DNA sequence: TTTAGCATTTAGAACGTTCTAAACGTTATG
DNA sequence: CATAACGTTTAGAACGTTCTAAATGCTAAA
């Protein structure tokens, strides 16, 4: 690869890994996806080790995570025993999927929490006036949370019904070369 | 405090800290905010150490973080030399503010990244056909990112213009007791 | 059946983060 | 001025995370 282009990509890699780390993707997953996103060809594990200067074990583990997230996929290259991977080229799809699954996860966690709290809350048996007030205040605040959570859930459902996809627009025009490679 | 109520709150604390840790708040900040949110009275550093069984140093550092985020504030209690803190009781305000500042931060980071990449990209000087294609593909994909980022920014602006506040509803009805304490 | 070329798993090293306890600084009070 | 009652800072311990290198497992070809 052109040396200056590689340097330019490195600038990207450095920054994107930092950004993604705050979205629950670690450095390596972010950088792996980035080089696949930029690459015209699917890459093998060894290609990726070489490009990012990291061990094969790391690439192996992290690339499978990305596969589970559905943002890269294994492609077969005729005439090679290696596994090759290609990145999803429709970046808006990747991001929307990720946001959706994060939202869904948060919703479940909060559902579980509220359920657990409500299971306990009734067995609280206040002994005096002050304790009664404490219990009442606690319930009031948990109810406020439940209320807010319900509204947030409605909002998420609205987005999931395609609103976000329509706005951010999906359907990449970027074409892969993998078909060419497959018959190489 | 009523023992059973405390146990119920503990269930909440355990879960909420896990949830918040994925939003860039650590355990302690999450739990500190939670006990202040639930408490009818402002609490001192020592109160919080005692309640969460953690060191004073930790409380000191983390409570000031929360103060910077604007979700707790120091209140003065007449007749005491201690610092007391009260949590913002309008939970939707806290969450909306946090989401907004996260979004704003991501936007700046991506702006910076794109700027840095575009600064470099023109100096790439492809030497042959393959390198030319690589460079073209790279530019195409960075442009796609820029495009998506622009749309996302528009969406965020839409939310910031009050849409989210209207939907999630702001204005808590929960009253603090601090006025009482201040004249104690 | 053996070997070569892979991917995967694992044990341990390196790292960053965040806790605690103790030292420290500051302010009010007697 | 000395002391007590605070909050803050710091040095180091404990912890989880994630990397690497080596061992292992698998599969295809000879």
Coordinates of N, CA and C (backbone and C1' of nucleotides) in Angstrom, one line a residue, chain C residues 2-30:
Chain C
dT2 P 2.0 -42.3 11.4 O5' 2.6 -41.0 10.7 C5' 3.5 -41.2 9.5 C4' 3.7 -39.9 8.9 C3' 4.1 -38.8 9.8 O3' 5.3 -38.2 9.2 C1' 2.3 -38.1 8.4
dT3 P 6.1 -37.1 10.0 O5' 5.7 -35.8 9.2 C5' 5.8 -35.8 7.8 C4' 5.1 -34.6 7.3 C3' 5.5 -33.3 8.0 O3' 5.9 -32.3 7.1 C1' 3.1 -33.5 7.8
dA4 P 6.6 -31.0 7.5 O5' 5.7 -29.9 6.8 C5' 5.1 -30.2 5.6 C4' 4.0 -29.2 5.4 C3' 4.3 -27.8 5.9 O3' 3.8 -26.8 4.9 C1' 2.4 -28.6 7.0
dG5 P 4.1 -25.3 5.1 O5' 2.6 -24.8 5.4 C5' 1.5 -25.1 4.6 C4' 0.2 -24.6 5.2 C3' 0.3 -23.2 5.8 O3' -0.8 -22.5 5.5 C1' -0.4 -24.7 7.4
dC6 P -0.8 -20.9 5.3 O5' -2.1 -20.4 6.0 C5' -2.1 -20.3 7.4 C4' -3.3 -21.1 7.9 C3' -4.0 -20.4 9.1 O3' -5.0 -19.6 8.7 C1' -3.6 -22.8 9.5
dA7 P -5.5 -18.4 9.6 O5' -6.3 -19.2 10.7 C5' -7.5 -19.9 10.4 C4' -8.1 -20.5 11.6 C3' -8.5 -19.5 12.7 O3' -9.8 -19.9 13.2 C1' -6.9 -21.0 13.6
dT8 P -10.5 -19.1 14.4 O5' -10.0 -19.8 15.7 C5' -10.3 -21.2 15.9 C4' -9.7 -21.6 17.2 C3' -10.1 -20.7 18.4 O3' -10.8 -21.6 19.3 C1' -7.8 -21.2 18.5
dT9 P -11.5 -21.1 20.7 O5' -10.4 -21.5 21.8 C5' -9.9 -22.8 21.8 C4' -8.8 -22.9 22.8 C3' -9.0 -22.2 24.2 O3' -8.8 -23.2 25.1 C1' -6.9 -21.5 23.3
dT10 P -9.0 -22.9 26.7 O5' -7.5 -22.5 27.2 C5' -6.5 -23.4 26.9 C4' -5.2 -22.8 27.4 C3' -5.3 -22.1 28.8 O3' -4.2 -22.5 29.6 C1' -4.3 -20.6 27.2
dA11 P -4.4 -22.6 31.1 O5' -2.9 -22.0 31.6 C5' -1.8 -22.3 30.8 C4' -0.7 -21.3 31.1 C3' -0.7 -20.7 32.4 O3' 0.6 -20.6 32.9 C1' -1.0 -19.0 30.8
dG12 P 0.9 -20.0 34.3 O5' 1.6 -18.6 33.9 C5' 2.5 -18.5 32.9 C4' 2.7 -17.1 32.4 C3' 2.8 -16.0 33.6 O3' 3.8 -15.1 33.1 C1' 1.1 -15.4 32.2
dA13 P 4.6 -14.2 34.2 O5' 4.9 -12.9 33.3 C5' 5.2 -13.0 31.9 C4' 4.9 -11.7 31.2 C3' 5.2 -10.5 32.0 O3' 5.8 -9.5 31.1 C1' 2.9 -10.5 31.5
dA14 P 6.4 -8.1 31.7 O5' 5.2 -7.1 31.3 C5' 4.8 -7.1 29.9 C4' 3.7 -6.0 29.8 C3' 4.0 -4.7 30.5 O3' 3.7 -3.7 29.6 C1' 1.9 -5.6 31.2
dC15 P 4.0 -2.2 30.1 O5' 2.6 -1.6 30.3 C5' 1.5 -1.9 29.3 C4' 0.2 -1.6 29.9 C3' 0.2 -0.3 30.8 O3' -0.3 0.8 30.0 C1' -1.2 -2.1 31.6
dG16 P -0.3 2.2 30.7 O5' -1.8 2.4 31.1 C5' -2.8 2.0 30.2 C4' -4.2 1.9 30.9 C3' -4.5 3.1 31.7 O3' -5.9 3.4 31.6 C1' -4.4 1.3 33.2
dT17 P -6.5 4.8 32.3 O5' -7.4 4.2 33.4 C5' -8.2 3.0 33.2 C4' -8.7 2.5 34.5 C3' -9.3 3.6 35.4 O3' -10.6 3.3 35.8 C1' -7.8 2.2 36.6
dT18 P -11.5 4.3 36.5 O5' -11.4 3.8 38.0 C5' -11.7 2.5 38.4 C4' -11.3 2.3 39.8 C3' -11.7 3.5 40.7 O3' -12.1 2.9 42.0 C1' -9.5 3.0 41.0
dC19 P -13.2 3.6 42.8 O5' -12.9 3.1 44.3 C5' -12.9 1.7 44.5 C4' -11.7 1.3 45.4 C3' -11.7 2.1 46.7 O3' -12.3 1.4 47.8 C1' -9.5 1.9 45.7
dT20 P -12.6 2.1 49.1 O5' -11.2 2.0 49.9 C5' -10.6 0.8 50.0 C4' -9.2 1.0 50.7 C3' -9.3 1.8 52.0 O3' -8.7 1.0 53.1 C1' -7.7 2.8 50.6
dA21 P -9.0 1.4 54.6 O5' -7.5 2.0 55.0 C5' -6.4 1.5 54.5 C4' -5.2 2.4 54.8 C3' -5.3 3.1 56.1 O3' -4.0 3.2 56.7 C1' -5.1 4.7 54.3
dA22 P -3.7 3.8 58.1 O5' -2.7 4.9 57.8 C5' -1.7 4.7 56.7 C4' -1.2 6.1 56.3 C3' -1.0 7.1 57.4 O3' 0.2 7.8 57.2 C1' -2.3 8.0 55.8
dA23 P 0.8 8.7 58.4 O5' 1.2 10.0 57.5 C5' 1.8 9.8 56.2 C4' 1.6 11.1 55.4 C3' 1.9 12.4 56.2 O3' 2.7 13.2 55.3 C1' -0.3 12.5 55.4
dC24 P 3.3 14.6 55.8 O5' 2.3 15.7 55.3 C5' 1.9 15.7 53.9 C4' 0.7 16.6 53.7 C3' 0.9 17.9 54.5 O3' 1.1 19.0 53.5 C1' -1.4 17.1 54.6
dG25 P 1.4 20.5 54.0 O5' 0.0 21.1 53.8 C5' -0.7 20.9 52.6 C4' -2.1 21.6 52.6 C3' -2.0 23.0 53.2 O3' -2.8 23.9 52.4 C1' -3.5 21.7 54.5
dT26 P -2.9 25.4 52.8 O5' -4.3 25.6 53.5 C5' -5.5 25.0 52.8 C4' -6.7 25.1 53.7 C3' -6.8 26.5 54.4 O3' -8.1 27.0 54.1 C1' -7.0 24.7 56.0
dT27 P -8.4 28.6 54.3 O5' -9.5 28.5 55.5 C5' -10.5 27.6 55.4 C4' -11.1 27.3 56.8 C3' -11.3 28.6 57.6 O3' -12.7 28.6 58.0 C1' -10.2 26.9 58.9
dA28 P -13.3 29.9 58.6 O5' -13.8 29.3 60.0 C5' -14.7 28.2 60.1 C4' -14.6 27.7 61.5 C3' -14.9 28.6 62.6 O3' -15.8 27.9 63.5 C1' -12.8 27.7 63.1
dT29 P -16.6 28.7 64.5 O5' -15.9 28.3 65.9 C5' -15.7 26.9 66.1 C4' -14.8 26.7 67.3 C3' -15.1 27.7 68.5 O3' -15.0 26.9 69.7 C1' -12.8 27.7 67.9
dG30 P -16.0 27.3 70.8 O5' -15.1 27.1 72.1 C5' -14.4 25.8 72.3 C4' -13.1 26.1 73.0 C3' -13.2 27.1 74.2 O3' -12.8 26.4 75.4 C1' -11.4 27.7 72.7

